[in-house]
Coordinates of C-alpha atoms in Angstrom, one line a residue:
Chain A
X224 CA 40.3 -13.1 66.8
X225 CA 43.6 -13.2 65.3
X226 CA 44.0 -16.9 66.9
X227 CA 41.2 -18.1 65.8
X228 CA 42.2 -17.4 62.5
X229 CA 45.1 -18.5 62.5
X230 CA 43.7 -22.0 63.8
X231 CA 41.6 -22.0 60.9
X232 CA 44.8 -21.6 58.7
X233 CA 47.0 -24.3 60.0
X234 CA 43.6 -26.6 59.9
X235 CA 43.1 -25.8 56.4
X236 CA 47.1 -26.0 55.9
X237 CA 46.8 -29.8 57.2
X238 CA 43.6 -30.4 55.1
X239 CA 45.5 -29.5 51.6
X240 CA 47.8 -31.8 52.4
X241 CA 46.1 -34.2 53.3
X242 CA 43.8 -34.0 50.3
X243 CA 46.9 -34.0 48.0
X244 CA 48.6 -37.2 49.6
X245 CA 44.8 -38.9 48.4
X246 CA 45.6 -37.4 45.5
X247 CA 44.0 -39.9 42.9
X248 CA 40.7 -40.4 44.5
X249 CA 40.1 -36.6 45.7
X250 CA 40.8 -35.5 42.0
X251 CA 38.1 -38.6 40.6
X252 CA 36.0 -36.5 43.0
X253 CA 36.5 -33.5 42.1
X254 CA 36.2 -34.2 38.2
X255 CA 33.1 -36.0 38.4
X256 CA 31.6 -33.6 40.6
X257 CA 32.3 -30.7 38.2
X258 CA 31.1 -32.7 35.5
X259 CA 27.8 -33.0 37.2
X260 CA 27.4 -28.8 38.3
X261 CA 28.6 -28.3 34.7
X262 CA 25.7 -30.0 33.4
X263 CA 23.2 -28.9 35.6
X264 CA 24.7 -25.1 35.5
X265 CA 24.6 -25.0 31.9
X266 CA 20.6 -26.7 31.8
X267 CA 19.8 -23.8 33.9
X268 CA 21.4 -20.7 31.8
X269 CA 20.6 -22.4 29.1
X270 CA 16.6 -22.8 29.8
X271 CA 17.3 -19.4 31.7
X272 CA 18.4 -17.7 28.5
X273 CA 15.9 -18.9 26.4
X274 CA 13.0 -18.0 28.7
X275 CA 14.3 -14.5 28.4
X276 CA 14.5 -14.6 24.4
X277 CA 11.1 -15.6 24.8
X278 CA 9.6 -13.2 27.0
X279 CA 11.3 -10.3 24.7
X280 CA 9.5 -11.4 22.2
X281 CA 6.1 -11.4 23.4
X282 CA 6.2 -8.0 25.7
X283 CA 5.9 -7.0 21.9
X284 CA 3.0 -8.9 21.1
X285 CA -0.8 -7.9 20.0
X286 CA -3.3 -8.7 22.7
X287 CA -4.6 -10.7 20.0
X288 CA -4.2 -11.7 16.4
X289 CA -6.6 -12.4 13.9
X290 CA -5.9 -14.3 10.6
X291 CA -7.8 -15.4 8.1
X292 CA -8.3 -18.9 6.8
X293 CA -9.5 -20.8 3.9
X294 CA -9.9 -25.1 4.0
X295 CA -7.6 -24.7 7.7
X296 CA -4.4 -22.9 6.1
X297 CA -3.6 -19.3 6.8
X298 CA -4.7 -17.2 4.3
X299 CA -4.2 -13.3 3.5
X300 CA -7.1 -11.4 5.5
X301 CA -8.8 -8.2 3.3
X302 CA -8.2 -4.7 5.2
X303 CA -11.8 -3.9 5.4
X304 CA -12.0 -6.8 7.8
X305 CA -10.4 -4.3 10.0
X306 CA -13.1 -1.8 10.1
X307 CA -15.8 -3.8 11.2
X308 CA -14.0 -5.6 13.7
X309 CA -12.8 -2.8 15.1
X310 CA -16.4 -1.1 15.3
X311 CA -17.1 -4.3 18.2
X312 CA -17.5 -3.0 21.5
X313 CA -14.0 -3.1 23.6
X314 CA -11.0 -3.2 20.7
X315 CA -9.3 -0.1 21.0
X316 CA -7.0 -0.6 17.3
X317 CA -6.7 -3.1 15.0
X318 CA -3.6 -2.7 13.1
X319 CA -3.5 -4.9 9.2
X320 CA 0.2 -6.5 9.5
X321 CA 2.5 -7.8 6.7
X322 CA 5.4 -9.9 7.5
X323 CA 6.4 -13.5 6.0
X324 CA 9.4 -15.1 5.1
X325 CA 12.2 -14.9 2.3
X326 CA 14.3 -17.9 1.5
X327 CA 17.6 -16.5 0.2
X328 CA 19.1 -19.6 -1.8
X329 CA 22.5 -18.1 -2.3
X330 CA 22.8 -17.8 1.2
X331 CA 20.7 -20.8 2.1
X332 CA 19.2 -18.9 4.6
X333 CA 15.4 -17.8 6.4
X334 CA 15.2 -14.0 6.8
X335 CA 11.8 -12.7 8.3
X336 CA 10.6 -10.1 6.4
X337 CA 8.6 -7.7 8.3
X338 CA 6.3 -4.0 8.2
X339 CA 6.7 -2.6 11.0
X340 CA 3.7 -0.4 11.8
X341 CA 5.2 2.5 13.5
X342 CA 8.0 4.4 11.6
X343 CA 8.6 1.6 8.6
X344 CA 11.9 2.8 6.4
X345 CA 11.4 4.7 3.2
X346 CA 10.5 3.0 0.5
X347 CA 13.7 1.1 -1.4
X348 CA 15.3 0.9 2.2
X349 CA 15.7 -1.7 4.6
X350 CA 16.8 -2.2 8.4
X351 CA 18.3 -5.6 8.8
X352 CA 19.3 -7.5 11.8
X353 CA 22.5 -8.9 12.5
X354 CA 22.9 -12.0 11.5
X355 CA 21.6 -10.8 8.1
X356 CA 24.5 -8.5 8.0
X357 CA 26.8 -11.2 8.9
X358 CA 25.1 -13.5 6.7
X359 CA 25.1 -11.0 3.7
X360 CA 28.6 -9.6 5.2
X361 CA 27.1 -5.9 4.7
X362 CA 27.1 -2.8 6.4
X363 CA 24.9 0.6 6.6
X364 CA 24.6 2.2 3.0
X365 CA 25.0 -0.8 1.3
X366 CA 23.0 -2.8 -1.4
X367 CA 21.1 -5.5 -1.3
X368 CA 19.4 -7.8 -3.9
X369 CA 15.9 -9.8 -3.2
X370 CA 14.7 -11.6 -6.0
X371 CA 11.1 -10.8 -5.9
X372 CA 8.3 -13.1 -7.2
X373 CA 8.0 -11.5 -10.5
X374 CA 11.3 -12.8 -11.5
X375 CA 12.9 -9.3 -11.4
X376 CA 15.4 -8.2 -8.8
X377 CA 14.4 -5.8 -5.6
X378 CA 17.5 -3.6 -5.0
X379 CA 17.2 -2.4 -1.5
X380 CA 19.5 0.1 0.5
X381 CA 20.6 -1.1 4.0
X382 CA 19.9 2.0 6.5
X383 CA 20.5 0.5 9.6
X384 CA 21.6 -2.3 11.5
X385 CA 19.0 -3.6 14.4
X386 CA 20.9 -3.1 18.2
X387 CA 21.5 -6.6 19.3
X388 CA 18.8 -6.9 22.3
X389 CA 17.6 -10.3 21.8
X390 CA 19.8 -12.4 19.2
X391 CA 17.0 -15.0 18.7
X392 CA 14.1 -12.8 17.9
X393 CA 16.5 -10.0 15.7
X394 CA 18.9 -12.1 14.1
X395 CA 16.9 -12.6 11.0
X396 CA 14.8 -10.0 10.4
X397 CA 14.3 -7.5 7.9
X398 CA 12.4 -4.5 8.0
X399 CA 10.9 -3.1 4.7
X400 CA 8.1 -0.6 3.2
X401 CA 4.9 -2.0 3.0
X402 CA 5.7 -1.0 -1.1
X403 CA 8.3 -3.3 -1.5
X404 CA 6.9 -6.0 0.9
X405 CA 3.6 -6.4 -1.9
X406 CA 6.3 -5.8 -4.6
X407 CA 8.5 -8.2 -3.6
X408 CA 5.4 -11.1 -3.3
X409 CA 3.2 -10.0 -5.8
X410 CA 0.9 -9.0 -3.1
X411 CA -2.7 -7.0 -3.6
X412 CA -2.8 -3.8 -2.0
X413 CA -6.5 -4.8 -0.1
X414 CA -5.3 -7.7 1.9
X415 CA -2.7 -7.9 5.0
X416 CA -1.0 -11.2 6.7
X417 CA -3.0 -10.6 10.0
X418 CA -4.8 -8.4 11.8
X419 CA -3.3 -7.3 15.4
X420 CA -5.8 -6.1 17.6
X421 CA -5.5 -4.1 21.2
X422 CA -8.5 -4.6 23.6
X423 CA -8.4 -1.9 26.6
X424 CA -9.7 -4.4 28.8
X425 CA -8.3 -7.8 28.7
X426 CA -11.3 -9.5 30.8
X427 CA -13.2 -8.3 27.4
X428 CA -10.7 -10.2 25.1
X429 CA -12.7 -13.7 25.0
X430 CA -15.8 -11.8 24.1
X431 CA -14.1 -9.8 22.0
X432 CA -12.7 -13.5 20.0
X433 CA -16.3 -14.5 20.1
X434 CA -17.7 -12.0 18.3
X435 CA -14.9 -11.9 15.8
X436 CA -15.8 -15.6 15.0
X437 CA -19.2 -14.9 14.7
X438 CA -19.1 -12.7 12.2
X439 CA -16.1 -13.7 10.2
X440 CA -16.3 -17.4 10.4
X441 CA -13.8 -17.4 7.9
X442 CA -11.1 -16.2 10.7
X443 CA -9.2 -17.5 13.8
X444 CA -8.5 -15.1 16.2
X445 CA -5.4 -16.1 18.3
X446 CA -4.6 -14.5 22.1
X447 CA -1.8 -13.1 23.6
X448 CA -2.2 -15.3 26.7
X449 CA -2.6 -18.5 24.4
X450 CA 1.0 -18.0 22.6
X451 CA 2.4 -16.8 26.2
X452 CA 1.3 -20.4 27.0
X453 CA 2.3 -22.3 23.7
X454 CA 5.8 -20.6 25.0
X455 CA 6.0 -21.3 28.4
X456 CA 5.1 -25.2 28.0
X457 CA 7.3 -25.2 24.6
X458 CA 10.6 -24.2 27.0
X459 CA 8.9 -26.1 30.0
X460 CA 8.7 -28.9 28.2
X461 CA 12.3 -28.8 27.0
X462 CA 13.4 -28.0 30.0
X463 CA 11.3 -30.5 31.8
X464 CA 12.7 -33.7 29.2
X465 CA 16.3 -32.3 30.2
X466 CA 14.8 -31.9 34.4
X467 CA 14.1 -35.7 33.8
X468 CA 17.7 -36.5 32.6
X469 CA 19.3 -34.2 35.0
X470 CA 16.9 -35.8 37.9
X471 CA 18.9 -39.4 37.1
X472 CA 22.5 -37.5 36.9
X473 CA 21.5 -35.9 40.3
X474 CA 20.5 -39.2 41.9
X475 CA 24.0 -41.0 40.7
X476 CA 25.8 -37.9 41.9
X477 CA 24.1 -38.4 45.3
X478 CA 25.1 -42.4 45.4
X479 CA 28.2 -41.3 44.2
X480 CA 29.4 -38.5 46.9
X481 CA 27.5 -40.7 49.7
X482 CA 29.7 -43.7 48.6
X483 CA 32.9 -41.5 48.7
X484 CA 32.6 -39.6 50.7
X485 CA 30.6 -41.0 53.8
X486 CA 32.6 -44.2 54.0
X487 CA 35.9 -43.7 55.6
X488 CA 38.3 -46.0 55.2
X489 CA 39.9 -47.8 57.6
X490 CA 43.4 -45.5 56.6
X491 CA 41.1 -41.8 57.7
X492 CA 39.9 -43.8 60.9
X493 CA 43.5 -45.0 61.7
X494 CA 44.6 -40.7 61.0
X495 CA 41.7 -39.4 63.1
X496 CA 42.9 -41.7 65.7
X497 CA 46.6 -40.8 65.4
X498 CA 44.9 -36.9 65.8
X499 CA 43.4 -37.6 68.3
X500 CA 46.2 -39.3 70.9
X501 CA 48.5 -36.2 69.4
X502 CA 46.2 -34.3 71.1
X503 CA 43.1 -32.9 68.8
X504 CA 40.2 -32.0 70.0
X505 CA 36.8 -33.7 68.4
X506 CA 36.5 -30.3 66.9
X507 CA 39.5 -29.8 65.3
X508 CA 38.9 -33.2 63.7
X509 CA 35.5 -32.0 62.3
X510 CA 36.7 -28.6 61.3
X511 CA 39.7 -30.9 59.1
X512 CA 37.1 -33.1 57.8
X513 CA 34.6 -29.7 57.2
X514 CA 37.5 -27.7 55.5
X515 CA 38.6 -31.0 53.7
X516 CA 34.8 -31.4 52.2
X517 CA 34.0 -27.4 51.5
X518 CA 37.7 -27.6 48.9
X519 CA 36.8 -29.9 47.3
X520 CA 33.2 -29.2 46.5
X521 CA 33.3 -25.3 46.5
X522 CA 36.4 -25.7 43.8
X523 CA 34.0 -28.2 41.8
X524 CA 31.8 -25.5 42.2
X525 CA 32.8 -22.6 40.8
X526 CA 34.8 -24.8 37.8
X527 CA 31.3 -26.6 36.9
X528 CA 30.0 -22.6 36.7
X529 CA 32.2 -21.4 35.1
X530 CA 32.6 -23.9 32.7
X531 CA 28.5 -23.6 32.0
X532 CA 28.5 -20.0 31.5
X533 CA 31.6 -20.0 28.8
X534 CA 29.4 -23.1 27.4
X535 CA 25.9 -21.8 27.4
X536 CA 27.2 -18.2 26.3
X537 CA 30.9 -18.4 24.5
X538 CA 30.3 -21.9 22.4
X539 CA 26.7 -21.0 22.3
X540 CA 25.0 -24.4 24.2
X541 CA 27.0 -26.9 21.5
X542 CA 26.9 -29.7 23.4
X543 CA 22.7 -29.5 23.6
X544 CA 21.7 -26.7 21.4
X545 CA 21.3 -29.7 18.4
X546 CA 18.9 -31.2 21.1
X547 CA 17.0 -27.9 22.8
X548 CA 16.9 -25.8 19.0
X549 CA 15.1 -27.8 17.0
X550 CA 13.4 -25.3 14.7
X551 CA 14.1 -24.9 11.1
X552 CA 15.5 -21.5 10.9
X553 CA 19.4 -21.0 9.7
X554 CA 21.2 -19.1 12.4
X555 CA 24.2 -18.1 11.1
X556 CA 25.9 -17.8 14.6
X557 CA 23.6 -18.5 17.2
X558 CA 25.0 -16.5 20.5
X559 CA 22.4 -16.1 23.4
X560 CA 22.9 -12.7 25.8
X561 CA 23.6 -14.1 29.1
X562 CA 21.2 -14.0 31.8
X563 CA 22.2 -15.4 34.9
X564 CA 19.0 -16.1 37.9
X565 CA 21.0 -15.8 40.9
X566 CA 17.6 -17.4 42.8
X567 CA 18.3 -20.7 40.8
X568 CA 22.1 -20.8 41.0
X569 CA 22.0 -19.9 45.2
X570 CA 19.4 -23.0 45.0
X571 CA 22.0 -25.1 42.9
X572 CA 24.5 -24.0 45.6
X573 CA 22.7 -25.5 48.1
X574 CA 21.6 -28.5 47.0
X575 CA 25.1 -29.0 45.7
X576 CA 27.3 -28.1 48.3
X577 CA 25.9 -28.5 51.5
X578 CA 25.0 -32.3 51.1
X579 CA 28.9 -33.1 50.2
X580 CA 29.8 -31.1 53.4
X581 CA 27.2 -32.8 55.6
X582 CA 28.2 -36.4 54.3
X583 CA 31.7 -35.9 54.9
X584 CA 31.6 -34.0 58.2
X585 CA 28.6 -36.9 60.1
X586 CA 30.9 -40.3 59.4
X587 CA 33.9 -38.3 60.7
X588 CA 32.6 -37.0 63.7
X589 CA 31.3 -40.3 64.6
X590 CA 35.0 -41.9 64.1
X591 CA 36.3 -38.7 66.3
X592 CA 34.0 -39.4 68.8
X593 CA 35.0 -43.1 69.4
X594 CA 38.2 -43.1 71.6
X595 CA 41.3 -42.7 70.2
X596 CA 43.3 -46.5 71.0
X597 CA 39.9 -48.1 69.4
X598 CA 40.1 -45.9 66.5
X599 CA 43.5 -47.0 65.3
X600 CA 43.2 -50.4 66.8
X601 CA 40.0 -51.1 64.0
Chain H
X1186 CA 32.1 23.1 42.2
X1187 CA 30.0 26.1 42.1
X1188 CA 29.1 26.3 38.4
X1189 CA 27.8 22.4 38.6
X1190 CA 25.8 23.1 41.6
X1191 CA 24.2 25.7 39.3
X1192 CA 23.7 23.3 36.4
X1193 CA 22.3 20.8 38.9
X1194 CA 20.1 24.1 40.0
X1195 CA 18.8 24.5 36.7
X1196 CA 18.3 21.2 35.9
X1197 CA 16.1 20.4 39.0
X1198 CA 14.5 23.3 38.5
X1199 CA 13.5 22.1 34.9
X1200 CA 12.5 19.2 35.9
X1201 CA 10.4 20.4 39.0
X1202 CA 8.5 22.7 36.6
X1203 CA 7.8 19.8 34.1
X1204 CA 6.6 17.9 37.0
X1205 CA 4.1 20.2 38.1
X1206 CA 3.0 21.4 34.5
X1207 CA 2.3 17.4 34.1
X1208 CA 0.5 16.8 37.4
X1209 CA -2.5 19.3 37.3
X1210 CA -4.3 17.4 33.2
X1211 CA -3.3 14.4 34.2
X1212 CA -6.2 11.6 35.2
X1213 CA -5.0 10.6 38.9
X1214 CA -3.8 7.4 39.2
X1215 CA -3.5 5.6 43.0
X1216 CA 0.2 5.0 44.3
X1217 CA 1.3 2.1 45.6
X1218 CA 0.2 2.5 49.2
X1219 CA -3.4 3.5 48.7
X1220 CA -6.0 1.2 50.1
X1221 CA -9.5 1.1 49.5
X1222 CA -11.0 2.5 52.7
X1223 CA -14.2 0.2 52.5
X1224 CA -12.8 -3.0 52.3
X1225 CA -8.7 -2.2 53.5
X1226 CA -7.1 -3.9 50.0
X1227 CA -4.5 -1.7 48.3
X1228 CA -6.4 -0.6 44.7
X1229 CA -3.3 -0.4 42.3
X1230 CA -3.1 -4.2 42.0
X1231 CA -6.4 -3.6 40.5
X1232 CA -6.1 -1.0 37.7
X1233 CA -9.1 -2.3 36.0
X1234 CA -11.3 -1.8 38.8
X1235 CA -9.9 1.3 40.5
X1236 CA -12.3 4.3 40.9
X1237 CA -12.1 7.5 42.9
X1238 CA -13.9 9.9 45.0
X1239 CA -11.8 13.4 45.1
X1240 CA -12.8 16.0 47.8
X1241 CA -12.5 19.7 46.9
X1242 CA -9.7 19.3 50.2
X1243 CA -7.0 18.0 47.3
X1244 CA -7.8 14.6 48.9
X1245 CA -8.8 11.4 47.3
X1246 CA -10.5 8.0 47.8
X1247 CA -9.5 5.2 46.1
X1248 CA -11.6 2.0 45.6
X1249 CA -11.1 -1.3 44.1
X1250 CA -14.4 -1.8 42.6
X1251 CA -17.6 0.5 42.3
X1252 CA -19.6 -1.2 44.6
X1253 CA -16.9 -0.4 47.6
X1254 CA -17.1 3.1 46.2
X1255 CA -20.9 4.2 46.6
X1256 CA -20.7 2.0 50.4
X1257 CA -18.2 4.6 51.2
X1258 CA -20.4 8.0 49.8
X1259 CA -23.8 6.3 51.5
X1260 CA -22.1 6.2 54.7
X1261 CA -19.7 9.0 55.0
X1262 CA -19.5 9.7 58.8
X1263 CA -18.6 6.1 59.2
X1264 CA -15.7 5.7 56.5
X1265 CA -14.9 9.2 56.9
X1266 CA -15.3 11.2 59.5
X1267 CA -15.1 15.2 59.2
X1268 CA -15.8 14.7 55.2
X1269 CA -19.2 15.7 54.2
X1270 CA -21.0 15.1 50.9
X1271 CA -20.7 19.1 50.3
X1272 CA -16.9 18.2 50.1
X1273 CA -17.2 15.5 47.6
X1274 CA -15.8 17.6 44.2
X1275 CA -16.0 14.1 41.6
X1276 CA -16.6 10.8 41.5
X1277 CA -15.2 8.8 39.0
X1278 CA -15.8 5.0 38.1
X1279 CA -13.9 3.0 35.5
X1280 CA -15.9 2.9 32.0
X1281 CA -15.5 -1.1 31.3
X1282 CA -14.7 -1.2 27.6
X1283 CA -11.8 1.7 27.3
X1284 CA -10.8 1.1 31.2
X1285 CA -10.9 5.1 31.3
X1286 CA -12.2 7.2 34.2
X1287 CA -15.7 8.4 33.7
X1288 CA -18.2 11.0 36.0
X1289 CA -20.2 8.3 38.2
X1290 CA -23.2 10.6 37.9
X1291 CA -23.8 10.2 33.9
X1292 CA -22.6 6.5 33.9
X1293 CA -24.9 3.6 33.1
X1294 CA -24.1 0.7 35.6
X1295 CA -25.0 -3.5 35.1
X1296 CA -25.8 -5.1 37.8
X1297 CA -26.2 -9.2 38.3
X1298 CA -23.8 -9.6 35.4
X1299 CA -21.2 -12.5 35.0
X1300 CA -17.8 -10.1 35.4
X1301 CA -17.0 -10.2 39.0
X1302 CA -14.4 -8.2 40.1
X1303 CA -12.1 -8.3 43.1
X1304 CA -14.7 -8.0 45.6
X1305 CA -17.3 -10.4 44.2
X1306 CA -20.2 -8.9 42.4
X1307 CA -20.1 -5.7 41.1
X1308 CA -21.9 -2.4 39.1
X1309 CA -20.1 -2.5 36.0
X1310 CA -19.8 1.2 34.9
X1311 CA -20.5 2.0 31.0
X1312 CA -20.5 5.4 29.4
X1313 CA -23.0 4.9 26.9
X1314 CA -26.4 3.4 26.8
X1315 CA -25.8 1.3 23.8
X1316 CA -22.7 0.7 25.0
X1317 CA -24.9 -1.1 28.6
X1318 CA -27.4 -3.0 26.8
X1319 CA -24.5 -4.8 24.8
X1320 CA -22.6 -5.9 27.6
X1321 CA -26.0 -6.8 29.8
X1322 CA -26.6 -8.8 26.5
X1323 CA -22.8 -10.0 26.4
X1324 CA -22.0 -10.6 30.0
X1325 CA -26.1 -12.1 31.5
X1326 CA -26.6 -9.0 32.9
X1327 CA -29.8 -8.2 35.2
X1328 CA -30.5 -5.1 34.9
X1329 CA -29.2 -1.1 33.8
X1330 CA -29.2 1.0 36.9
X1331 CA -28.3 4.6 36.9
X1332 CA -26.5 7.2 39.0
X1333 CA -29.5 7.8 41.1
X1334 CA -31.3 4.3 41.9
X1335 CA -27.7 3.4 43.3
X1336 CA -29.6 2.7 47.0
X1337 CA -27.9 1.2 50.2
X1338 CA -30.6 -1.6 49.7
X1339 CA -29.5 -2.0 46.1
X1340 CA -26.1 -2.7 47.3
X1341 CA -27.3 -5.3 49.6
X1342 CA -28.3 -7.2 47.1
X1343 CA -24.8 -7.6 45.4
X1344 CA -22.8 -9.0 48.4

């Protein structure tokens, strides 16, 4: 046992330095080969993360939501639309919502204004999220100012600040009475933004949708599954334009490791030869070429990993969040929560690593099995 | 040592008590391992479907559908043996609109409707009247059957 280690060791020992006397070409390797696991480590966290943001937000979501709409633009649905669609077979609740948006122009910033239907503050108290607070640089207790569409100001205490679960979905909201919400826009007390609407039994939602239509043609009821999909393809697609990108960065990487590290110069034949007559066996050879390979592309690696996770989570994505973000709202500081999918990075590892050690293992146990005069003689 | 093993005690104690004060209201719900005995398909992947047959033993029968369920009580020696229909203590099917349990005996049920559930065509349980005649209307139903017209012939028309 202890031998066998210590073979292992001196192997490794010799393949160090004989990595360092190649010093100019193995370190060309390595940095383009970090480069490439950076980019694709970063696509993943990055698509990874965003998934997640996504997914928060919709475990929230109505089955289905209903809005109202005049000449094919949202408009402000009456409450009593409420009752009668919630006397059709199947819905369970129907719940009036009011939310919107607030443009603060000192600021120059989106918040989302929202009612929360269960527990909603006080009135003349607000529960922001952080980025507001950042944005507003306020704490607890303090006050705020909303100028309100009738010209005159909203002062608004700030009772609390929302925990920090999802970033994306939280940073910009606000949380208000439904008293100040209609104060603040002018707002009749009859109508709502949209009706959200359970259904026990989600085989009954299309039905459900149906008969809405029917008798409020004036409406257009939206479904949980149809936003889950509006989501899914939204990131999919984003991910899939940068999948495209990555599959030609993948393919040079693959022409680029082949070319290095498959074709041994005549210099490596000449050394496996010299190995050989000193007395290596074929196997030590391969476990030098193996240990020489697994350095070099382990170390690429873990830098390329760790260089994607302080990029996707520390400078927030900056080299493609201008390319991947593309809606409108002003994030102060845009910071996703890490979530790392082990599944995708063990895949990465694979498809990474492995190759490199194959190509550089195959052309040198060919030269190691040729005999050892020949070798240094070519 | 000896006064947290005492907390624990209490603690577990609490919390056994809670347990059993919750378990005896509470609608049963099928665990993770139950599978229908007609058809051999484990019933809590399909919570809309699920219905139950509970024996005045403590014992229960869980089905993914209701069709699977009145196989099973119109041939009892066969599905199981040593259970007799003097045993059976409820039957309870799953109302379609509020996915609640409901006595099969008062439930309305469509038949040759377009909802199929996990074993093909079913008897789609309804607690109301008006509440059967909407979804026959709704769903192309054929006909309302009830409780009683429930026949093994009947069933041989939905497989």
């Amino acid at each position: 046992m202890h031998r066998a280690l210590n073979r292992h060791r001196n192997i490794l020992d010799f393949a160090l330095s004989s990595l360092m006397r190649r010093k100019a070409k193995n370190i060309s390797l390595f940095l383009v080969y970090t480069l490439i696991i950076f980019v694709i480590a970063s696509l993943i966290f990055f698509v990874q993360a965003l998934k997640r943001e996504a997914a928060l937000l919709l475990t929230e979501a109505p089955d289905m939501v209903v809005q109202r709409m005049i000449a094919g633009r949202h408009d402000l649905i009456p409450t009593r639309y409420a009752e009668k669609i919630g006397a059709i077979r199947g819905v369970s609740a129907v719940v009036p919502r009011l939310w919107g948006y607030y443009y603060d122009p000192v600021f120059q910033a989106n918040y989302t204004l929202l009612v929360p239907d269960t527990e909603p503050p006080p009135p003349g108290s607000i529960m922001i999220g952080s980025g507001v607070a950042r944005n507003l640089r306020i704490k607890t207790d303090d006050l705020v100012t909303f100028r309100s569409y009738s010209g005159m100001p909203l002062l608004l205490t700030v009772t609390a600040i929302l925990p920090q679960h999802s970033e994306l979905v939280a940073a910009d909201l606000v949380l208000m009475a439904a008293e100040d919400f209609q104060a603040m826009f002018r707002m009749p007390k009859d109508v709502a933004t949209d009706l959200a609407i359970t259904v026990a039994n989600p085989r009954e939602l299309v039905t459900v949708a149906n008969k809405i239509v029917e008798q409020f043609p004036d409406t257009r009821p939206i479904l949980k599954s149809e936003l889950l999909r509006t989501y899914d393809s939204l990131f999919d697609w984003r991910g899939g334009m940068m999948v495209v990108m990555l599959a030609v960065a993948v393919l040079s990487f693959v022409i680029f490791a082949w070319d290095k590290a498959s074709g041994l110069s005549a210099e490596e034949r000449k050394e496996i030869g010299i190995l050989k007559s000193i007395g290596w066996e074929t196997g030590d050879v391969l476990l030098l070429k193996f240990w020489e390979g697994a350095v070099i592309s382990l170390t690429a690696f873990l830098a390329g990993v760790l260089l994607a996770y302080l990029h996707v989570f520390f400078s927030s994505a900056a080299l493609f969040s201008h390319a991947l973000k593309g809606w409108a709202i002003l994030y102060p500081q845009f910071k996703l929560v890490p979530a790392v999918d082990g599944y995708q990075l063990s895949v990465l590892f694979v498809l990474a690593v492995l190759p490199y050690t194959a190509a550089t293992i195959i052309p040198a146990w060919l030269a190691a099995t040729i005999a050892p005069d020949a070798a240094m003689r070519s | 040592m000896t006064r947290y093993f005492i907390l624990f005690a209490v603690i577990a104690g609490f919390w056994l008590q809670g347990l059993t004060a919750l378990a005896a209201p509470v609608t049963p719900v099928p665990g993770p391992k139950d599978k229908c005995p007609v058809c051999g398909m484990f019933v809590h992947k399909y919570p809309a479907w699920t219905t139950v047959i509970s024996f005045n033993d403590g014992s229960r029968a869980w089905f993914d559908g209701t069709k699977d369920l009145f196989n099973y009580l119109n041939n009892l020696p066969r599905f199981a043996p040593g259970k007799t229909a003097a045993m059976v203590a409820a039957i309870q099917v799953r109302d379609y609109y509020s996915l609640k349990l409901i006595d099969a005996r008062t439930a309305f049920y469509v038949i040759g409707s377009n909802v199929y559930g996990p074993m093909g065509h079913e008897l789609i349980p309804l607690a109301r009247q008006d509440e059967a005649q909407e979804f026959l209307k709704d769903h192309a139903g054929r006909r309302i059957v009830r409780y009683h017209e429930i026949t093994p012939a009947l069933l041989k028309t939905l497989e």
